[in-house]
PDB file of C-alpha atoms and ligand atoms in Angstrom:
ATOM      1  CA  UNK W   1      -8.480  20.897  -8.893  1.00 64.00           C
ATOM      2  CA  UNK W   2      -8.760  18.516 -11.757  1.00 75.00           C
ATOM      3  CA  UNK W   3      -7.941  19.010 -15.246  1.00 68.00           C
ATOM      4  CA  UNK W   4      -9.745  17.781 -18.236  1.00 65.00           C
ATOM      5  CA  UNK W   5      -9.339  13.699 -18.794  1.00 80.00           C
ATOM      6  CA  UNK W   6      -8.251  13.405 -15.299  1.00 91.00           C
ATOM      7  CA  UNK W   7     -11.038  12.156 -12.837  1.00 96.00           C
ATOM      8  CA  UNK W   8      -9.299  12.020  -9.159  1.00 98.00           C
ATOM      9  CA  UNK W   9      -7.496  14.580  -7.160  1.00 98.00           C
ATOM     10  CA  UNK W  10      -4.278  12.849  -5.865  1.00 98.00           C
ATOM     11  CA  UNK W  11      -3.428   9.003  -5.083  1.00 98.00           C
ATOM     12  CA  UNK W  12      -2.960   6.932  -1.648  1.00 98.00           C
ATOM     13  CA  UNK W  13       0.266   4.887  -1.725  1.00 99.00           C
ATOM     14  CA  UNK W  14      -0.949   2.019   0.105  1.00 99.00           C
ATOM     15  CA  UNK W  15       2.009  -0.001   2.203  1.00 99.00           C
ATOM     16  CA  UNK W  16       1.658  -2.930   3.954  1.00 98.00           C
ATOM     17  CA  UNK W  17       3.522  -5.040   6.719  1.00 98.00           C
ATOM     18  CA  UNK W  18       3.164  -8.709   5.793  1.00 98.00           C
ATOM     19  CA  UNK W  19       3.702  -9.825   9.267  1.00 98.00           C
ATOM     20  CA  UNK W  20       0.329  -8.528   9.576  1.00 98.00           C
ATOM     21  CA  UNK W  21      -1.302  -9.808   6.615  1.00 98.00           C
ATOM     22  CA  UNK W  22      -0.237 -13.011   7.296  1.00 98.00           C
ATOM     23  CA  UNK W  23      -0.979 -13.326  11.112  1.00 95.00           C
ATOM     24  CA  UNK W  24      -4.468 -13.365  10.688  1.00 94.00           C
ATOM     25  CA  UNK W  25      -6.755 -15.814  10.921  1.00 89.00           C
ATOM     26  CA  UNK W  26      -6.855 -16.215   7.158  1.00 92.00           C
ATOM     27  CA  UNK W  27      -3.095 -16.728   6.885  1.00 91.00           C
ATOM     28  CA  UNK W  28      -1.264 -16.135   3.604  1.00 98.00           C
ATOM     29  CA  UNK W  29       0.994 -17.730   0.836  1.00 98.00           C
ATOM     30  CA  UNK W  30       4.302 -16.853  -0.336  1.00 98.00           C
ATOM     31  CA  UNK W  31       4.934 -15.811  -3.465  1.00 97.00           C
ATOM     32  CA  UNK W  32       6.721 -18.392  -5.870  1.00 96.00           C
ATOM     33  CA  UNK W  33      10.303 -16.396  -5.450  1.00 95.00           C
ATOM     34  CA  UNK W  34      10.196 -17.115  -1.306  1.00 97.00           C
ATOM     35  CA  UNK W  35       9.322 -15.324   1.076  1.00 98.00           C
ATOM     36  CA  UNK W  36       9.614 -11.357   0.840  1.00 98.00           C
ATOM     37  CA  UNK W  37      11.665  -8.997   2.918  1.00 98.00           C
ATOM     38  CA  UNK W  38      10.630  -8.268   6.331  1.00 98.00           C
ATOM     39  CA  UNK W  39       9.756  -4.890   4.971  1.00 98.00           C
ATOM     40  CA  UNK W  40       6.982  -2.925   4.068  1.00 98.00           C
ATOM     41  CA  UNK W  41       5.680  -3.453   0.958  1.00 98.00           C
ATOM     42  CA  UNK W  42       3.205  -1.937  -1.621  1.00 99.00           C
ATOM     43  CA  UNK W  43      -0.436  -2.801  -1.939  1.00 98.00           C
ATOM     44  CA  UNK W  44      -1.348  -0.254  -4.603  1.00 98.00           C
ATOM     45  CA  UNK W  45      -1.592   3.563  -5.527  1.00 99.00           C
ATOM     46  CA  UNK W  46      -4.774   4.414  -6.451  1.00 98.00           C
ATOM     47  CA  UNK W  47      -6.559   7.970  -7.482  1.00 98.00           C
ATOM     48  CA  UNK W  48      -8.777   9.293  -5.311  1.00 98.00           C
ATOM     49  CA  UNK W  49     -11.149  12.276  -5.035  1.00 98.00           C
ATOM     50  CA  UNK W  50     -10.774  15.229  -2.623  1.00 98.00           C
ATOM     51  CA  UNK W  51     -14.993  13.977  -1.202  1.00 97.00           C
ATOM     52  CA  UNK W  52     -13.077  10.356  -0.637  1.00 97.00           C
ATOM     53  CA  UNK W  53     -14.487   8.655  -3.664  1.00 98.00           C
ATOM     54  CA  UNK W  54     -12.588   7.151  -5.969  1.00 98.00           C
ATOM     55  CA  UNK W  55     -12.612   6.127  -9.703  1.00 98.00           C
ATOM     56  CA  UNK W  56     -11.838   2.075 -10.603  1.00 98.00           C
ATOM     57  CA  UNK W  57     -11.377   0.189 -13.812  1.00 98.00           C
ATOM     58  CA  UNK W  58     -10.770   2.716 -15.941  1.00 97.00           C
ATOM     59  CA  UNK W  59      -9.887   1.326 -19.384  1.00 96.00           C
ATOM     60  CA  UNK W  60     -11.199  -2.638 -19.894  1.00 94.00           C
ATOM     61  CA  UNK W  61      -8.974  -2.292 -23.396  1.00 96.00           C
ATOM     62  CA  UNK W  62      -5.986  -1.823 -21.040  1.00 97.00           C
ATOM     63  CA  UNK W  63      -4.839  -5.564 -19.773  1.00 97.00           C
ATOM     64  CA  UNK W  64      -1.806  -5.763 -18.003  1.00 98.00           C
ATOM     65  CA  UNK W  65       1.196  -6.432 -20.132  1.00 98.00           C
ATOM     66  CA  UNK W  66       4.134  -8.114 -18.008  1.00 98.00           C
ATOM     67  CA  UNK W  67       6.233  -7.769 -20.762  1.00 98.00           C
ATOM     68  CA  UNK W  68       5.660  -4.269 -20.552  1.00 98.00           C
ATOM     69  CA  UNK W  69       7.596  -4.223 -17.152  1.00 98.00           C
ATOM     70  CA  UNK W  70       9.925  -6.668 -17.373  1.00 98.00           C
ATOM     71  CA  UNK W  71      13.103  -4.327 -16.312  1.00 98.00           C
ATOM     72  CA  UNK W  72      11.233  -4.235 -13.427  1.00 98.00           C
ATOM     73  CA  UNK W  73       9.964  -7.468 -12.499  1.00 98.00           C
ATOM     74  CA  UNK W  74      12.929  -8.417  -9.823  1.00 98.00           C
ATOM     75  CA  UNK W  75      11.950  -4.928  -8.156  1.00 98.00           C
ATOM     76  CA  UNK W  76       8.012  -5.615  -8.035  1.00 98.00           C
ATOM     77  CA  UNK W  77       9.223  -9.415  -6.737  1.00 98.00           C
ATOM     78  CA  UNK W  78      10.901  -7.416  -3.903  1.00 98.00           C
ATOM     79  CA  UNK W  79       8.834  -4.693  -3.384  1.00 98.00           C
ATOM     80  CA  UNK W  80       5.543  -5.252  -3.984  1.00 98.00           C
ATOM     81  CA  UNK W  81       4.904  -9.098  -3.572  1.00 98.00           C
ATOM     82  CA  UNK W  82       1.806 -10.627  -3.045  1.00 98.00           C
ATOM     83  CA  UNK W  83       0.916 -12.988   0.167  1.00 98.00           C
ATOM     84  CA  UNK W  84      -2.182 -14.139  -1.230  1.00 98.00           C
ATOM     85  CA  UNK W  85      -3.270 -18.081  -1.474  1.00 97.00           C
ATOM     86  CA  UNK W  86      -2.306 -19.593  -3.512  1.00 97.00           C
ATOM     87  CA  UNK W  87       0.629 -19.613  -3.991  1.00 97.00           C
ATOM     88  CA  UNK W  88       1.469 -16.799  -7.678  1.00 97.00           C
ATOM     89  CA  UNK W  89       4.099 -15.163  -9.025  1.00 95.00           C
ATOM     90  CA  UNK W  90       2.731 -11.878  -8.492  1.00 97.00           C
ATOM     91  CA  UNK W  91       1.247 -11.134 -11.979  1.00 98.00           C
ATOM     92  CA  UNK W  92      -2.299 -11.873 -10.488  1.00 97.00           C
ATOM     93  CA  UNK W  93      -1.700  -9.006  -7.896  1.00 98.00           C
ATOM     94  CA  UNK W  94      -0.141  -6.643 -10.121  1.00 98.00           C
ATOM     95  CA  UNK W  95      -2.578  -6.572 -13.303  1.00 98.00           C
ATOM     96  CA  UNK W  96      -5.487  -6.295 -10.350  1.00 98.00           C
ATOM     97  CA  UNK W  97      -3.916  -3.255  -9.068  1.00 98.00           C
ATOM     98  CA  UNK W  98      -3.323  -1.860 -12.998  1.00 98.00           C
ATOM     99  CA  UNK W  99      -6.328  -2.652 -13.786  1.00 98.00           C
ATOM    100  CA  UNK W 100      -8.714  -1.226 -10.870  1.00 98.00           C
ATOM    101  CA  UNK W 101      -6.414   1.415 -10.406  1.00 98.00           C
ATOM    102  CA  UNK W 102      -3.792   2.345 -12.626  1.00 98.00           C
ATOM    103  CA  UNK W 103      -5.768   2.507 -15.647  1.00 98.00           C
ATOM    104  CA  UNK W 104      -6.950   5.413 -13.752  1.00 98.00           C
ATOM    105  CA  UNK W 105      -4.398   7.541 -13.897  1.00 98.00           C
ATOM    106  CA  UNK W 106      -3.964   6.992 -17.887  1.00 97.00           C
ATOM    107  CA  UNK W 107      -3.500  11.157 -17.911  1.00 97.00           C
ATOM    108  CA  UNK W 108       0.313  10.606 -16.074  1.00 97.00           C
ATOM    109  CA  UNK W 109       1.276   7.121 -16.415  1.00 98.00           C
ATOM    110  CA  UNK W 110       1.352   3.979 -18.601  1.00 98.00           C
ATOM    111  CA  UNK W 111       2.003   0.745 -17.526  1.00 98.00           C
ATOM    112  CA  UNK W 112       5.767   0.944 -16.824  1.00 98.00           C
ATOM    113  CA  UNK W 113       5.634   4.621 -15.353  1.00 98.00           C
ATOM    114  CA  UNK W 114       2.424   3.509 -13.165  1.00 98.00           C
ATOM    115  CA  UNK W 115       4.941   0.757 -11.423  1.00 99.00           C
ATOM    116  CA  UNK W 116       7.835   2.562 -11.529  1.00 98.00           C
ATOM    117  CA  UNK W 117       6.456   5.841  -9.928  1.00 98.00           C
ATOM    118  CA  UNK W 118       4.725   3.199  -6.977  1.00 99.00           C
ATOM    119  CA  UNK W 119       8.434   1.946  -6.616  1.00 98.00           C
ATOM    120  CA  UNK W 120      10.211   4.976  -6.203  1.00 98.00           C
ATOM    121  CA  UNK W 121       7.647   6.249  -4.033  1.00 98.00           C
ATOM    122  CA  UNK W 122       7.754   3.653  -1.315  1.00 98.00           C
ATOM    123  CA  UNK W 123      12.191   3.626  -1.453  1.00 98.00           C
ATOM    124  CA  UNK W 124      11.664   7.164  -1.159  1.00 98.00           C
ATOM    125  CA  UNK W 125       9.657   6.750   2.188  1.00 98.00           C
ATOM    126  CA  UNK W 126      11.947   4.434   3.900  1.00 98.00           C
ATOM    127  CA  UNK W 127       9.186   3.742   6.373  1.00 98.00           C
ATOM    128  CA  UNK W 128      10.787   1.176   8.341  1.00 98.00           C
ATOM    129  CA  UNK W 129      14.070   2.707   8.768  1.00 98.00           C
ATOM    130  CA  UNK W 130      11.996   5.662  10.305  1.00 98.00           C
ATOM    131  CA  UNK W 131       9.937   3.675  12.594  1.00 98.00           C
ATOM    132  CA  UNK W 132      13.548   1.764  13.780  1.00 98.00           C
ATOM    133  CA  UNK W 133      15.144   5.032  14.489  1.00 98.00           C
ATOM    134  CA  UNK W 134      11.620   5.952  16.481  1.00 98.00           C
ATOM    135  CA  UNK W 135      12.296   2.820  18.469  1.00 98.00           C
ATOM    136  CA  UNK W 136       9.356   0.985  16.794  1.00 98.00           C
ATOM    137  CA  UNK W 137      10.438  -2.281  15.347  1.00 98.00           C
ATOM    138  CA  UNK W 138       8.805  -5.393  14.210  1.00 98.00           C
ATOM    139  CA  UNK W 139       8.962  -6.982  17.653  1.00 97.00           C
ATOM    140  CA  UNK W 140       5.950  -8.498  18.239  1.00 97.00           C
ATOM    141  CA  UNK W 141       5.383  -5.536  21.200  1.00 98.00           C
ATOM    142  CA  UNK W 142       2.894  -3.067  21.310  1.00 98.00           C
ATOM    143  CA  UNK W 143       2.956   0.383  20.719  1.00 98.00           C
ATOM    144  CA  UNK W 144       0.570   3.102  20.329  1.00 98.00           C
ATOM    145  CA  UNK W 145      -1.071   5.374  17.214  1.00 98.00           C
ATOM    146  CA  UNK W 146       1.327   8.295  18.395  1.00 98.00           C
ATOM    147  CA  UNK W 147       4.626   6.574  18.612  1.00 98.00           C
ATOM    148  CA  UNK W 148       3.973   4.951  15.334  1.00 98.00           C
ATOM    149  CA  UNK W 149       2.596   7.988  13.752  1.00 98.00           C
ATOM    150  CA  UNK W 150       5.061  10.135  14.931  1.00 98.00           C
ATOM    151  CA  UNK W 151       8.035   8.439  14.200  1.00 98.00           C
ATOM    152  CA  UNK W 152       6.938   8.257  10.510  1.00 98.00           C
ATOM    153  CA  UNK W 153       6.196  11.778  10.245  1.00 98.00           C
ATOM    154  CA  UNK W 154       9.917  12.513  12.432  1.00 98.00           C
ATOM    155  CA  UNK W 155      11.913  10.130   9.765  1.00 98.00           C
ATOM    156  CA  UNK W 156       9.882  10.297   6.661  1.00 98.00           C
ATOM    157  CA  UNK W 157       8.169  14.199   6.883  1.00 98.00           C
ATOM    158  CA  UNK W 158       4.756  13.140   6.341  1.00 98.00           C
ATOM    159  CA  UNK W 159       2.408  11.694   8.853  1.00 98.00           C
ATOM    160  CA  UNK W 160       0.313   8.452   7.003  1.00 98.00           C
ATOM    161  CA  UNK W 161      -2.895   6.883   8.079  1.00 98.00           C
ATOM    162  CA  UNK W 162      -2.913   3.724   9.682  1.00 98.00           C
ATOM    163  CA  UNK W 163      -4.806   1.151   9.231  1.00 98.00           C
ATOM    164  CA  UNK W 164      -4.931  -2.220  11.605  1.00 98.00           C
ATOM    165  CA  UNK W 165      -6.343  -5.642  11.621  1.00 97.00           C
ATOM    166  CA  UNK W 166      -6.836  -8.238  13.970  1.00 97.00           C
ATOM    167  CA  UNK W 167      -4.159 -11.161  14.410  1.00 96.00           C
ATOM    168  CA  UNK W 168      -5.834 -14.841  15.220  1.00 95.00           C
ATOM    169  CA  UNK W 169      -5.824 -14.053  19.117  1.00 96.00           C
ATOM    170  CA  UNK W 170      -7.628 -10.545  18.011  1.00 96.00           C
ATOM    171  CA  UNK W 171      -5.012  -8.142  18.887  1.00 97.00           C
ATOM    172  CA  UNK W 172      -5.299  -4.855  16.541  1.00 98.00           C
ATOM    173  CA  UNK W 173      -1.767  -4.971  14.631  1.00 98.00           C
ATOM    174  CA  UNK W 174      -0.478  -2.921  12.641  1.00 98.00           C
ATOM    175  CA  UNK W 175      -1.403  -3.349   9.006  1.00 98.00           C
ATOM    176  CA  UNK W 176      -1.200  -0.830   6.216  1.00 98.00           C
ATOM    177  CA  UNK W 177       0.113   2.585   5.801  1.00 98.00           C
ATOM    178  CA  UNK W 178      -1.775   5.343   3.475  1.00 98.00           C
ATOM    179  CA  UNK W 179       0.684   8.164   2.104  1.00 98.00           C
ATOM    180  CA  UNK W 180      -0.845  11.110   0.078  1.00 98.00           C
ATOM    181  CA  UNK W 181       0.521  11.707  -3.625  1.00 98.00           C
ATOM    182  CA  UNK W 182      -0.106  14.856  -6.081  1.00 98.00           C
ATOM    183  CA  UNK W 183      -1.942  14.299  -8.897  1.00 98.00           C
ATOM    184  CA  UNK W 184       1.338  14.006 -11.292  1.00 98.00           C
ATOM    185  CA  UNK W 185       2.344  11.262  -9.162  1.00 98.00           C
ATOM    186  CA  UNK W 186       5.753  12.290  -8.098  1.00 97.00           C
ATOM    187  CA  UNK W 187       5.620  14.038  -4.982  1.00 98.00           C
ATOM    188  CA  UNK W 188       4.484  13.241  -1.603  1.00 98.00           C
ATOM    189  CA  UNK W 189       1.949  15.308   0.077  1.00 98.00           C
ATOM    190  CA  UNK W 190       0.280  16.089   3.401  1.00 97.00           C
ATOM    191  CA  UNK W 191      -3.516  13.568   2.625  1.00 98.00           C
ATOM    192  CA  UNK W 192      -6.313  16.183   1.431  1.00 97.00           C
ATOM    193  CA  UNK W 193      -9.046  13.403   3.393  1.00 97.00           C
ATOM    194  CA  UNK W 194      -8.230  10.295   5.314  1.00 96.00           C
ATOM    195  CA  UNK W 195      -9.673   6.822   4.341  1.00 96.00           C
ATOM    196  CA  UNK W 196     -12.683   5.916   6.499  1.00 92.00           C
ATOM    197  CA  UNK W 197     -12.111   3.364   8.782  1.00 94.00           C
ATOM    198  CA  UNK W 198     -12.305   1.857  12.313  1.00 93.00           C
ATOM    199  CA  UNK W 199      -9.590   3.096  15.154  1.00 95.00           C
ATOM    200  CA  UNK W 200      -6.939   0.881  15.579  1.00 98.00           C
ATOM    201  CA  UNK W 201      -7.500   1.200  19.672  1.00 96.00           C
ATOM    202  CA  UNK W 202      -4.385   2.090  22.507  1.00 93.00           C
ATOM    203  CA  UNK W 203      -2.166  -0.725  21.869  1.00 97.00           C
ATOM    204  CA  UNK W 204      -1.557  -1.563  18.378  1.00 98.00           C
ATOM    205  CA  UNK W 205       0.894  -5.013  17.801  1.00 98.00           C
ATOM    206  CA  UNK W 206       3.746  -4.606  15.491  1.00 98.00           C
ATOM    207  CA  UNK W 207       4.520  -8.614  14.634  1.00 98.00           C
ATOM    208  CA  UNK W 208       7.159  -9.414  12.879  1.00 98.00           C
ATOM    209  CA  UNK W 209       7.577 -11.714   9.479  1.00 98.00           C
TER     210      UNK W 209
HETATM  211  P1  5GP C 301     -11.297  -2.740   1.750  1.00 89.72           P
HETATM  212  O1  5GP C 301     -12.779  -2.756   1.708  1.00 89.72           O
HETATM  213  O2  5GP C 301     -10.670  -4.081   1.935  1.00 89.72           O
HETATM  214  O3  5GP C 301     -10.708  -1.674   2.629  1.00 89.72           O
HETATM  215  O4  5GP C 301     -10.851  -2.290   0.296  1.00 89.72           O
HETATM  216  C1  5GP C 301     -11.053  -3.095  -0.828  1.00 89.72           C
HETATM  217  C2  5GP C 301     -10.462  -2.419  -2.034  1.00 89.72           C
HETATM  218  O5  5GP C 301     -11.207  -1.243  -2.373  1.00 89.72           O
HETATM  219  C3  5GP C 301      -9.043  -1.904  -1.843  1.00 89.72           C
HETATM  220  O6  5GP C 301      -8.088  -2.889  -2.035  1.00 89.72           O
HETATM  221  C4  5GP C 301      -8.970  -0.848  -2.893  1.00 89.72           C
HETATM  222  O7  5GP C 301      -8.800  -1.423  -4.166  1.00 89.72           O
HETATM  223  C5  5GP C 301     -10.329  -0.223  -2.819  1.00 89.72           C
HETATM  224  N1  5GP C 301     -10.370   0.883  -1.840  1.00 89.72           N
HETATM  225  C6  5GP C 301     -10.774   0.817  -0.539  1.00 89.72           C
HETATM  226  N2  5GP C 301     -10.721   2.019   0.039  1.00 89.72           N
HETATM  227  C7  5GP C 301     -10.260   2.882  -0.908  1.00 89.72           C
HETATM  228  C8  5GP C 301     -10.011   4.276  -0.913  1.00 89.72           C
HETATM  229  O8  5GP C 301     -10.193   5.005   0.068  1.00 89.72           O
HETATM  230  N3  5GP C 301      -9.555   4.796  -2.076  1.00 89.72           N
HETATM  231  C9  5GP C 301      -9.356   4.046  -3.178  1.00 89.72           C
HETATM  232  N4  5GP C 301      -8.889   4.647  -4.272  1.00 89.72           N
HETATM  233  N5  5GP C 301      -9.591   2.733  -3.204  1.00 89.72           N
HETATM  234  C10 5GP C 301     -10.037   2.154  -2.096  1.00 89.72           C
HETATM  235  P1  5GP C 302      -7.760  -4.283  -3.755  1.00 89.72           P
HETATM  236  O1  5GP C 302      -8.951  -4.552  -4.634  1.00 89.72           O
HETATM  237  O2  5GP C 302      -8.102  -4.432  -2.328  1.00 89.72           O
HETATM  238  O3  5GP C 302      -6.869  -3.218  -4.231  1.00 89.72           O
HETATM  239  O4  5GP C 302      -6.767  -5.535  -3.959  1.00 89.72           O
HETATM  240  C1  5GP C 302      -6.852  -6.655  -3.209  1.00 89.72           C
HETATM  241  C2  5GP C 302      -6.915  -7.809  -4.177  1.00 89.72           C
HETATM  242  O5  5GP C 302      -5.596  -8.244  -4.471  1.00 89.72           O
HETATM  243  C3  5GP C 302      -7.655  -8.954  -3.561  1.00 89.72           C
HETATM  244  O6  5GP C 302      -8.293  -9.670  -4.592  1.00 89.72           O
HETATM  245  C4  5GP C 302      -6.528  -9.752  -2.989  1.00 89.72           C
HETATM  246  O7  5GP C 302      -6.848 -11.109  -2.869  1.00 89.72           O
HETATM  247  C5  5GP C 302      -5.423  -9.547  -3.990  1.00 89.72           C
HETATM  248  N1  5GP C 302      -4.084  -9.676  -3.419  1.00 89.72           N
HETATM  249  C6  5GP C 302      -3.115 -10.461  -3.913  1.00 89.72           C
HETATM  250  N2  5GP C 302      -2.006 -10.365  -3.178  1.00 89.72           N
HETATM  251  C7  5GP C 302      -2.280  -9.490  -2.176  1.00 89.72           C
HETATM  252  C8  5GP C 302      -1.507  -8.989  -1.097  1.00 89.72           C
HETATM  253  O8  5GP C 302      -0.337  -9.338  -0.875  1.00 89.72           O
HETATM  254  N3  5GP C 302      -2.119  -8.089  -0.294  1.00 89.72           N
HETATM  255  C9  5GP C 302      -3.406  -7.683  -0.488  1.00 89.72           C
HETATM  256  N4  5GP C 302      -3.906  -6.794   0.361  1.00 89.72           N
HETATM  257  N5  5GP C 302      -4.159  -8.157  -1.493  1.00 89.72           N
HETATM  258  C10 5GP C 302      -3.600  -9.044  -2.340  1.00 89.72           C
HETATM  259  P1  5GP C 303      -8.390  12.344  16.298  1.00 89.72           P
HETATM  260  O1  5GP C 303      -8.918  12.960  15.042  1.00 89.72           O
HETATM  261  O2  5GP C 303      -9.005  12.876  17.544  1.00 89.72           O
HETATM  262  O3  5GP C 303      -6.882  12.228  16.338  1.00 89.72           O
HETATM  263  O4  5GP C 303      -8.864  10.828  16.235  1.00 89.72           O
HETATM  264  C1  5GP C 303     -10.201  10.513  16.133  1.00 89.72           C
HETATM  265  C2  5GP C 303     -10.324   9.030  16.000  1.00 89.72           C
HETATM  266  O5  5GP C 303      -9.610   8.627  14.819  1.00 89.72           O
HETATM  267  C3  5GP C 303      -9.705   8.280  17.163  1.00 89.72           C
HETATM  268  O6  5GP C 303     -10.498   7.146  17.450  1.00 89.72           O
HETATM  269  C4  5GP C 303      -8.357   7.848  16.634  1.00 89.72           C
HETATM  270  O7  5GP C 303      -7.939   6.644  17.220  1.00 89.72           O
HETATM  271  C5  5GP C 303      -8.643   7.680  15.161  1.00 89.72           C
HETATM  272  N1  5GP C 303      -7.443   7.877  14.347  1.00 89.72           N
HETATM  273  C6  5GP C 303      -6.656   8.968  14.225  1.00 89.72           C
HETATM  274  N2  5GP C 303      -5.643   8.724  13.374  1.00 89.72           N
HETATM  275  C7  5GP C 303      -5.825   7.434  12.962  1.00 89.72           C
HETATM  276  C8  5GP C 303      -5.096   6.590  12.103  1.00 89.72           C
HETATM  277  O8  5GP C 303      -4.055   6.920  11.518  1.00 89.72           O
HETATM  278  N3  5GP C 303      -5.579   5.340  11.948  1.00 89.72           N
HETATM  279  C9  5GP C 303      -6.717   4.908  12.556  1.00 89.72           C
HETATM  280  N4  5GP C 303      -7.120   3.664  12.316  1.00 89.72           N
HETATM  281  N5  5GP C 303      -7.432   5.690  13.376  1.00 89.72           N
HETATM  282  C10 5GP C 303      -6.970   6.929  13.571  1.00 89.72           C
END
């Protein structure tokens, strides 16, 4: 249910493995502090409807203000860089992903909170610790939906959506993670609808960075 002011029903943490965005056959760029950790990283948590729509750009009056995070600037460098060309410090990504979707969610969080809660959220997960102690690692093997599936749901308690893409030979890899988040933004939850999108097939690459 939705309360007054509040137009979505809970939020998709969106993760993603840079190995795989940058394997592709549009490549990437690292961000201006180097290149990240080979961890997962965050694309974005955005609001979303129970029917799978979603609400974007919320509030044109709200522009991201880095000065309004700058306690956590070294943490979004680290945790939520951005691999696109060319070359940024991250600012570009970030005030997209306020602006589309954070400005959203204006009933629980302001600028700082919006980032902070993403933050927490993902360290909270420790994805990749539970897909090393499911013997999925970024290898460059294969493995399939279930073993990657289920050894996030074994180390983590809650089973995400995956999403793939296709690295330059065409093998599906694995790409980005979708977790479910209540409407306050502070808990994790079991997804009330998946995102729509194409099956990642039997063998899905896990590349490393
Ligand atoms: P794509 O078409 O590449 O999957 O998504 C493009 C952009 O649309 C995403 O980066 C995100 O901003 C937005 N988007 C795509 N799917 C969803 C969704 O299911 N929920 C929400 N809230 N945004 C989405
Ligand atoms: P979306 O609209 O899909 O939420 O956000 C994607 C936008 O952020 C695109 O304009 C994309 O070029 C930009 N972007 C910048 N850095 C990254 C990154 O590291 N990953 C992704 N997926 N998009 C990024
Ligand atoms: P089922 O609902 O029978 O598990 O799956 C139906 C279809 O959705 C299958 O093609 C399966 O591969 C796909 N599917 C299930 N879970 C995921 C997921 O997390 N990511 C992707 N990309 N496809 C999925």
């Amino acid at each position: 249910g939705r309360a007054a002011a509040q137009d979505y029903d809970f939020f998709y943490l969106v993760l993603q493995w840079p190995g795989s965005y940058c394997d592709t056959r549009q490549s990437c760029c690292y961000p201006k502090s180097g290149k990240p950790a080979a961890d997962f990283g965050i694309h974005g948590l955005w609001p979303n409807r129970d029917d799978g729509s979603y609400p974007q750009n919320c509030n044109p009056d709200s522009e991201f203000d880095p000065s309004k995070v700058s306690d956590l600037l070294s943490s979004l460098r680290a945790k939520w860089p951005t691999l696109a060309c060319p070359t940024n410090d991250g600012l570009r990504f970030w005030g997209h992903e306020w602006e589309k979707h954070g400005t959203c969610a204006s009933n629980v969080f302001d600028e700082h909170g919006y980032f902070q809660a993403a933050l927490r959220l993902r360290d909270r997960l420790g994805v990749l610790r539970a897909l090393a102690a499911g013997g999925v690692r970024p290898d460059g093997g294969y493995y399939t939906l279930d073993q990657i599936k289920g050894a996030i749901r074994d180390g983590t308690g809650f089973e995400p959506y995956v999403e793939c893409n296709r690295d330059e030979s065409g093998n599906s890899q694995l790409y980005q993670l979708y977790f479910c988040v209540n409407a306050a933004g502070d808990s994790l939850v079991e997804c009330p609808i998946l995102p729509r999108g194409r099956p990642c097939g039997s063998r899905i690459e896990f590349p490393a960075f």
